[in-house]
Coordinates of C-alpha atoms in Angstrom, one line a residue:
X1 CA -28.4 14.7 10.3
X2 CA -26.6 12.2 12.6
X3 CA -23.1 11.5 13.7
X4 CA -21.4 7.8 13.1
X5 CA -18.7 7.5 16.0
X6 CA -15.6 5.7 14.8
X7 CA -13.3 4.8 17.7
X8 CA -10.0 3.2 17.0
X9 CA -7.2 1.9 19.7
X10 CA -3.8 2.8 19.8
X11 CA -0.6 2.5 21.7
X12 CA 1.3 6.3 22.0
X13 CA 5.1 6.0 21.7
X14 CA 6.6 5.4 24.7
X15 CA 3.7 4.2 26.6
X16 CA 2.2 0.1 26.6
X17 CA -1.1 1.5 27.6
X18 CA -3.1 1.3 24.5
X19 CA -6.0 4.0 24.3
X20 CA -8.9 5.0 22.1
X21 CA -9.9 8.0 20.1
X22 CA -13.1 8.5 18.6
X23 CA -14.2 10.7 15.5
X24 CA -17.5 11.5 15.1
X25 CA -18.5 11.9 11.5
X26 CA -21.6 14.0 10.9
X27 CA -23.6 12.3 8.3
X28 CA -26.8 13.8 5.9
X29 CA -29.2 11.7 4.8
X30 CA -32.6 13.3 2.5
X31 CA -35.8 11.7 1.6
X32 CA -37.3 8.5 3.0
X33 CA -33.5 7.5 3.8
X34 CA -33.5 10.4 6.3
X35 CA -37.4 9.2 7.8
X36 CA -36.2 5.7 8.1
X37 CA -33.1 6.7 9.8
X38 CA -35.0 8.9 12.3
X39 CA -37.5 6.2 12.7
X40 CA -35.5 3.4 13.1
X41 CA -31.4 4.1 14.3
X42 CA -31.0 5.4 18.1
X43 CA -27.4 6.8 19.8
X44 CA -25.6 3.5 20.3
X45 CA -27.1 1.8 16.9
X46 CA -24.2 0.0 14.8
X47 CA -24.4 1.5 11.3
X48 CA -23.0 1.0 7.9
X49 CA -22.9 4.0 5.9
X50 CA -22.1 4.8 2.5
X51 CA -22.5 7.9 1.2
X52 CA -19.9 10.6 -1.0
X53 CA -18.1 12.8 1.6
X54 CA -19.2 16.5 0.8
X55 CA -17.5 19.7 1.9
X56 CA -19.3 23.2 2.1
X57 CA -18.1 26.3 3.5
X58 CA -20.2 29.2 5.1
X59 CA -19.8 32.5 6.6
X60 CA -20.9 33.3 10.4
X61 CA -22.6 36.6 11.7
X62 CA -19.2 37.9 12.7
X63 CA -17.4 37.2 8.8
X64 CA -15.6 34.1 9.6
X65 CA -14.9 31.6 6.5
X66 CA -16.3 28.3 7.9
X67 CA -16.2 24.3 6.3
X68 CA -17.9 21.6 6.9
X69 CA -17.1 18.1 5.7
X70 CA -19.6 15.3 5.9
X71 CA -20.7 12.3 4.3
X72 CA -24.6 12.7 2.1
X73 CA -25.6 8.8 2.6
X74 CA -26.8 7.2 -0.3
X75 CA -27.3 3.6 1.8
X76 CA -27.4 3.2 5.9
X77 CA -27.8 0.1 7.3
X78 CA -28.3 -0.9 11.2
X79 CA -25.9 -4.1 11.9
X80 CA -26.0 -6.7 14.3
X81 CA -25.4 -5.4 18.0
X82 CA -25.1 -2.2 19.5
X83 CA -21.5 0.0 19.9
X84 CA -21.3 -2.2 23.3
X85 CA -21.0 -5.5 21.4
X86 CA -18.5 -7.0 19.4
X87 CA -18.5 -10.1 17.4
X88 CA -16.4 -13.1 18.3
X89 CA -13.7 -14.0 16.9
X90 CA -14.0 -17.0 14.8
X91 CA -12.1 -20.2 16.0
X92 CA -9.2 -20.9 14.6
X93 CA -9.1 -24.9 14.8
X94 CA -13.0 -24.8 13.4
X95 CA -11.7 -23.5 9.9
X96 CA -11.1 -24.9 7.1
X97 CA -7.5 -24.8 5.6
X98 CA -7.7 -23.6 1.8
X99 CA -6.4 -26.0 -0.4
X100 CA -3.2 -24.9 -2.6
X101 CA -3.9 -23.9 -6.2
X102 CA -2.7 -26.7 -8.9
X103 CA 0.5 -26.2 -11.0
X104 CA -0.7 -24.2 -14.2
X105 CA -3.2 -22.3 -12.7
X106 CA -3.3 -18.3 -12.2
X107 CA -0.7 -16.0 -13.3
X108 CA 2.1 -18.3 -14.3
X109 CA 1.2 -18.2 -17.9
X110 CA 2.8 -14.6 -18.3
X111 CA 5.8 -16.4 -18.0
X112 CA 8.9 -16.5 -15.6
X113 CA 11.5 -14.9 -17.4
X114 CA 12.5 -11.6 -15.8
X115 CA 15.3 -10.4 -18.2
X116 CA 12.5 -8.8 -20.7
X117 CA 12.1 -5.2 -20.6
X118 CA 8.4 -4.6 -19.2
X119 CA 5.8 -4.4 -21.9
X120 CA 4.6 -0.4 -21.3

């Protein structure tokens, strides 16, 4: 078991000083998936996960109804870089501009009329 932090910036209302929040996700992974996991991920390790999200309940000692959501991995995958990094932004003046599509193509042969009733 091992927790993927997701952190994501924000600006409150009434403040322009943006700030961050974090969510750590606890994350199951069985089998060799777990091994290579433990093996080969570390705390600061950039990971894609995929997974179904699973929730389970328990009870404590003392009688409490507990749950627990999580996400049982199917596929993890260490990325480039560590939670320090972040890629680049690509240049702007570098890419190429996409070329518009020709008259006739794509969706125009359903037709332009918008006085029929629609079909369903």
């Amino acid at each position: 078991m091992f927790a993927v932090a997701c952190t994501r910036s924000y600006i409150p209302a009434g403040s322009s000083e943006p700030r961050e929040l974090t969510d750590f996700i606890p994350c199951v992974a069985w089998g060799n998936l777990a091994e290579n996991c433990g093996n080969n991920l570390s705390k600061g390790s950039r990971v894609f996960v995929q997974g179904r999200i699973s929730v389970r309940s328990y009870e404590t000692q003392d009688g409490q109804k507990r749950y627990r959501t999580e996400v049982v991995c199917d596929f993890v995958a260490q990325t480039m870089g560590s939670e320090h990094q972040q890629a680049a932004p690509a240049p702007r003046a570098s890419a190429p501009q996409p070329k518009p599509a020709a008259p006739g193509t794509g969706f125009d042969s359903m037709g332009s009329s918008t006085d029929e009733e629609i079909p369903f």
